CSV table of C-alpha atoms in Angstrom, one decimal:
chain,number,residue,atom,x,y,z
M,1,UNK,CA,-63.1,56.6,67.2
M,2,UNK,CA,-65.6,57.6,70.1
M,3,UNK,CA,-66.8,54.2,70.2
M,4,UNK,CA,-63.6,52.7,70.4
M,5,UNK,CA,-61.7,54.5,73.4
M,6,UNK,CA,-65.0,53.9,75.6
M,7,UNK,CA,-64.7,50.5,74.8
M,8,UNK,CA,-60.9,50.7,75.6
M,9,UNK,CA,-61.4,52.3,78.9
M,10,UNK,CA,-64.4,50.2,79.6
M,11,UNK,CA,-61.6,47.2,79.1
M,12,UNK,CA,-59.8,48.8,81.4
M,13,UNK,CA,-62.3,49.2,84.0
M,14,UNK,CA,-63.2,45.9,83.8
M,15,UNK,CA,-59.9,44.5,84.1
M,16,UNK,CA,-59.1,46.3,87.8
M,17,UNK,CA,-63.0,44.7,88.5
M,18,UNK,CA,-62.3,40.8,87.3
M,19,UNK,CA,-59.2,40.9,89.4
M,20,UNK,CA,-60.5,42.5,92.5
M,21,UNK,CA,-61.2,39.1,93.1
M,22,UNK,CA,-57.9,37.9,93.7
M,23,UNK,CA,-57.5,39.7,97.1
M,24,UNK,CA,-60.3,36.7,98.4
M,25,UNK,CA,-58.8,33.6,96.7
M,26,UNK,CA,-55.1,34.8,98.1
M,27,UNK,CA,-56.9,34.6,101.8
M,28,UNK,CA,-58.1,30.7,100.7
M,29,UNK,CA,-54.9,29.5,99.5
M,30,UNK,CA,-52.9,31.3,102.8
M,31,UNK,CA,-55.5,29.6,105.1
M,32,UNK,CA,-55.8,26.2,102.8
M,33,UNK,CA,-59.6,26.2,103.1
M,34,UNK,CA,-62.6,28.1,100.9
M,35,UNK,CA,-64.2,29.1,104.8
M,36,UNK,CA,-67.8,29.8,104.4
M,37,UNK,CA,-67.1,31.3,100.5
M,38,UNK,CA,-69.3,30.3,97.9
M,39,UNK,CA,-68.2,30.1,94.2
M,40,UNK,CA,-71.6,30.1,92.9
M,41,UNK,CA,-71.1,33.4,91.6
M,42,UNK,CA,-67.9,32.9,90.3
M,43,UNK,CA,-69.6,30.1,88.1
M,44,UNK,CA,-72.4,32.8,87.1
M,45,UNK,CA,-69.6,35.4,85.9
M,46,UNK,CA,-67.9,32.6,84.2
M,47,UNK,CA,-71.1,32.1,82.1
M,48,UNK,CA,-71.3,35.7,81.2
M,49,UNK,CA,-68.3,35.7,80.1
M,50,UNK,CA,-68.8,32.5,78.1
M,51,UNK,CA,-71.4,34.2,76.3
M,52,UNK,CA,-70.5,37.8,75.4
M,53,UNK,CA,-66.8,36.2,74.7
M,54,UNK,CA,-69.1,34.5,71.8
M,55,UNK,CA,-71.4,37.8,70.9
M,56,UNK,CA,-68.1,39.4,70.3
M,57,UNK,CA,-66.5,36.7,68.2
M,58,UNK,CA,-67.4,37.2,64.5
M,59,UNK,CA,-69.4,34.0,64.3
M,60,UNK,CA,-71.7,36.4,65.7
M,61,UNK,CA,-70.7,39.7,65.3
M,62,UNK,CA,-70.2,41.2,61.9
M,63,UNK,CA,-66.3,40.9,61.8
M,64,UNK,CA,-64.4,42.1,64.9
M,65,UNK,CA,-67.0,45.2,65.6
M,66,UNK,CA,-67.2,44.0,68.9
M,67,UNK,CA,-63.3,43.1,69.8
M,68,UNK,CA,-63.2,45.2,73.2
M,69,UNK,CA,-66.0,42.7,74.1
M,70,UNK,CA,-64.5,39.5,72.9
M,71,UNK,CA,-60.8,41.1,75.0
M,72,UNK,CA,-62.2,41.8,78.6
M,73,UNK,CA,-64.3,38.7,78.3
M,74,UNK,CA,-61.9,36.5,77.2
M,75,UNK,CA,-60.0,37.9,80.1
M,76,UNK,CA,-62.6,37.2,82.3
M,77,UNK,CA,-63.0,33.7,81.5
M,78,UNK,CA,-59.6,32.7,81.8
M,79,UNK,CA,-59.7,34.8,85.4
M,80,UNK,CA,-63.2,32.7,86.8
M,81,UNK,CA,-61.8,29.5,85.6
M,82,UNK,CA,-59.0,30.4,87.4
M,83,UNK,CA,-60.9,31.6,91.1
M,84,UNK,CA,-62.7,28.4,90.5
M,85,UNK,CA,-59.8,25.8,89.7
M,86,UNK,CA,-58.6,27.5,93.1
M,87,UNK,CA,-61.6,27.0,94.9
M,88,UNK,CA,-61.9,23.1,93.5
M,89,UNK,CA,-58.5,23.0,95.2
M,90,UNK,CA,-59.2,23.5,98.5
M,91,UNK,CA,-63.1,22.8,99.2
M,92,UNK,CA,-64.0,20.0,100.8
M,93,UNK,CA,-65.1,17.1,98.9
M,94,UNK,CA,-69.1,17.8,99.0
M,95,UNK,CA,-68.8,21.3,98.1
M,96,UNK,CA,-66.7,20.2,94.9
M,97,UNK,CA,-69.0,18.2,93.7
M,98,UNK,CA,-71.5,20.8,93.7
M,99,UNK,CA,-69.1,23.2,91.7
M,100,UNK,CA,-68.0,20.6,88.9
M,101,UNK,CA,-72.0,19.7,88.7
M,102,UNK,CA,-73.2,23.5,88.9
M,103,UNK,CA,-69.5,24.4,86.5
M,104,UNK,CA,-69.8,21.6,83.9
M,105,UNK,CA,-73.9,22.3,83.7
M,106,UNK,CA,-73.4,26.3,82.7
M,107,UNK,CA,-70.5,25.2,80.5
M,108,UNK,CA,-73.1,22.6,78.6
M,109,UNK,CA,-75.8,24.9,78.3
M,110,UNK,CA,-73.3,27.7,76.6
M,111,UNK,CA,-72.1,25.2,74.2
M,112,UNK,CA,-75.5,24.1,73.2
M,113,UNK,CA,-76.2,27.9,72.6
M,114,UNK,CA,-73.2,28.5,71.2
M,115,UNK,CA,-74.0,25.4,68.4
M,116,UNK,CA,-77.6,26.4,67.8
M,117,UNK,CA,-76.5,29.9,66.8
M,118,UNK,CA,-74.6,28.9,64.6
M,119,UNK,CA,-76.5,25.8,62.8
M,120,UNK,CA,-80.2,27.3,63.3
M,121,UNK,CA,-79.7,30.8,62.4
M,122,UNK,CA,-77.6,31.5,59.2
M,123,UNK,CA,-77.0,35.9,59.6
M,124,UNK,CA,-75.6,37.9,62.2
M,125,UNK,CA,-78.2,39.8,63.2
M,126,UNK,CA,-80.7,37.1,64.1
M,127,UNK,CA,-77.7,35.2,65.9
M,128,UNK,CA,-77.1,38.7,67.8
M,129,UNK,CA,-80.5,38.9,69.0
M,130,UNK,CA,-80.4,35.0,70.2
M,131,UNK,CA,-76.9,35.2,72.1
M,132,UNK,CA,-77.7,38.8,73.2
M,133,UNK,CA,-81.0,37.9,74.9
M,134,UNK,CA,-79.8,35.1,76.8
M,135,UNK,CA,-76.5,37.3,77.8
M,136,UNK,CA,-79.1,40.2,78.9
M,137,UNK,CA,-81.7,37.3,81.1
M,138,UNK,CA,-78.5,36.4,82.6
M,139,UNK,CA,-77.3,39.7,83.3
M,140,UNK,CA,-80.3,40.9,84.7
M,141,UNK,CA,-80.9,37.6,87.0
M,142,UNK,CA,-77.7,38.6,88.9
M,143,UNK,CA,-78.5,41.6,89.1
M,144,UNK,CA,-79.8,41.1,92.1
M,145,UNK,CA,-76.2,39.9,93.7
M,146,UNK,CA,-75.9,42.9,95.5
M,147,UNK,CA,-78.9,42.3,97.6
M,148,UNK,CA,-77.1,39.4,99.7
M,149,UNK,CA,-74.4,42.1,100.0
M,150,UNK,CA,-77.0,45.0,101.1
M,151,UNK,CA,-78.6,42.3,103.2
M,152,UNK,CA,-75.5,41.4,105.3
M,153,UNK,CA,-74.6,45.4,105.7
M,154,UNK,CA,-78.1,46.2,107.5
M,155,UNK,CA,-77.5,43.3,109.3
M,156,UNK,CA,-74.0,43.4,110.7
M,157,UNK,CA,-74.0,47.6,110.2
M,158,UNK,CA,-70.6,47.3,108.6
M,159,UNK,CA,-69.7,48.2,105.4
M,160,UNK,CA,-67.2,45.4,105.0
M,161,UNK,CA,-68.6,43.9,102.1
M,162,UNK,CA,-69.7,46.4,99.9
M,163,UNK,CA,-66.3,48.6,100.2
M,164,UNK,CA,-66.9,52.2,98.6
M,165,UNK,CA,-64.1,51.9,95.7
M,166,UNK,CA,-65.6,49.2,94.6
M,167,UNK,CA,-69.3,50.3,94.0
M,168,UNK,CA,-67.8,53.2,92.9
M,169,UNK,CA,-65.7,51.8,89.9
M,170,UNK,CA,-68.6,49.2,89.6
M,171,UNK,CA,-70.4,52.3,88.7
M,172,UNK,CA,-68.7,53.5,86.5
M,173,UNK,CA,-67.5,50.7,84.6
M,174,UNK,CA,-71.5,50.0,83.8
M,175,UNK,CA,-71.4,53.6,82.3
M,176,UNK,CA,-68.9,53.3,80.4
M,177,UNK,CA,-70.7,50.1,79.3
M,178,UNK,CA,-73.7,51.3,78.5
M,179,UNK,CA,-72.4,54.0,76.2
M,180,UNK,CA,-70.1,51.5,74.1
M,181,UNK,CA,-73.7,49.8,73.7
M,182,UNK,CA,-75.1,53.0,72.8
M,183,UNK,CA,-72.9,54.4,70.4
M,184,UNK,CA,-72.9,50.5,68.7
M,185,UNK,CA,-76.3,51.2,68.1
M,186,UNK,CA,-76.3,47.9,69.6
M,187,UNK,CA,-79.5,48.0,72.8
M,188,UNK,CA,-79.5,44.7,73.8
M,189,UNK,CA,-75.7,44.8,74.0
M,190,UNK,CA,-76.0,47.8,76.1
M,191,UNK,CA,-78.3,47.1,78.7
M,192,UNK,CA,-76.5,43.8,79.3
M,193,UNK,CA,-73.4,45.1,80.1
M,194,UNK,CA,-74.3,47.5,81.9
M,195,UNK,CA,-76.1,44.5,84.5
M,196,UNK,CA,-73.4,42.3,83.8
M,197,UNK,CA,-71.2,45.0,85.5
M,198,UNK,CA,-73.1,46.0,88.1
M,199,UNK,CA,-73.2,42.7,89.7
M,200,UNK,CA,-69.9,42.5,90.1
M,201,UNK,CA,-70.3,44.3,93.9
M,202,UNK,CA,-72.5,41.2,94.7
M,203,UNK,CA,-69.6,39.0,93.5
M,204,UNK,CA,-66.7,40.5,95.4
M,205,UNK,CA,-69.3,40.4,99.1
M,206,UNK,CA,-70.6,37.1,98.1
M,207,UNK,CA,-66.7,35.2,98.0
């Protein structure tokens, strides 16, 4: 019962994160033009979406243990997809090409992953530990998002781009995370999404 209402309010969280987004792509489609925003790591939270929308699924997972993750994820993808169709919209023509090339190349090398856990390893837990490491190198690669942020703070001595709420709630989300993962018994799972949340501050600095 524990388990499940931090991974309800961990959902929860999460949702008010994925959407924070929306405040940047409504400022592209009122000017008709992506500025000097990159969807790069729009494209990298798409992935991690791709796979813990998979870990969560039960052709991973043992049943629906894991359905919080397979919600907010499933959420999430629909929600990147969306920021990125946007984005496609009004780029110029060079800087689409490098989405669809950098989008369609993520989106390959999930469904490859996807189809090897499945055909190569024949139980859960050995297709938990496959998905779940490549969801935690992931994770932990953009962890270091926030940098560019913390970078462009020390150098323009504003905190525009790293806003207070938002670390904040980042924060806490990870927590809230991290114990789900914890009282799953589940490590991998936990230290992933607690990275996989705390890069979010990167993302919404990073446009």
């Amino acid at each position: 019962m524990l388990r499940l209402t931090v991974g309800i309010l961990g959902n929860a969280a999460s949702v008010l994160l994925y959407t924070a987004p929306i405040l940047t792509f409504a400022r592209v489609i009122h000017k008709r033009s992506t500025e000097e925003f990159s969807c790069v790591p729009y494209v990298l939270a798409l992935t991690n979406c791709y796979f813990y929308t998979w870990y969560g699924s039960p052709f991973v997972s043992y049943g629906w243990e894991n359905i919080t993750i397979v919600t907010i994820n499933g959420i999430g993808v629909v929600l990147e997809l969306s920021f990125i169709f946007i984005y496609l919209w009004f780029a110029s023509a060079t800087r689409k090409k490098k989405v669809t090339i950098l989008a369609t190349f993520v989106t390959l090398i999930f469904v490859t992953c996807a189809t090897i856990s499945v055909i190569v390893f024949h139980e859960h837990h050995y297709r938990k530990v496959f998905i779940g490491s490549i969801g935690l190198v992931a994770s932990v690669a953009m962890y270091c998002s926030p940098l560019v942020v913390v970078k462009q703070v020390l150098q323009t001595k504003s905190v525009e781009f790293m806003p207070f709420y938002l670390s904040l709630f980042t924060f806490i989300t990870s927590l809230l995370w991290l114990a789900y993962g914890l009282l799953s018994q589940d490590l991998l799972l936990a230290l992933a999404l607690y990275f996989k949340y705390q890069k979010r501050t990167g993302l919404q600095g990073s446009g």
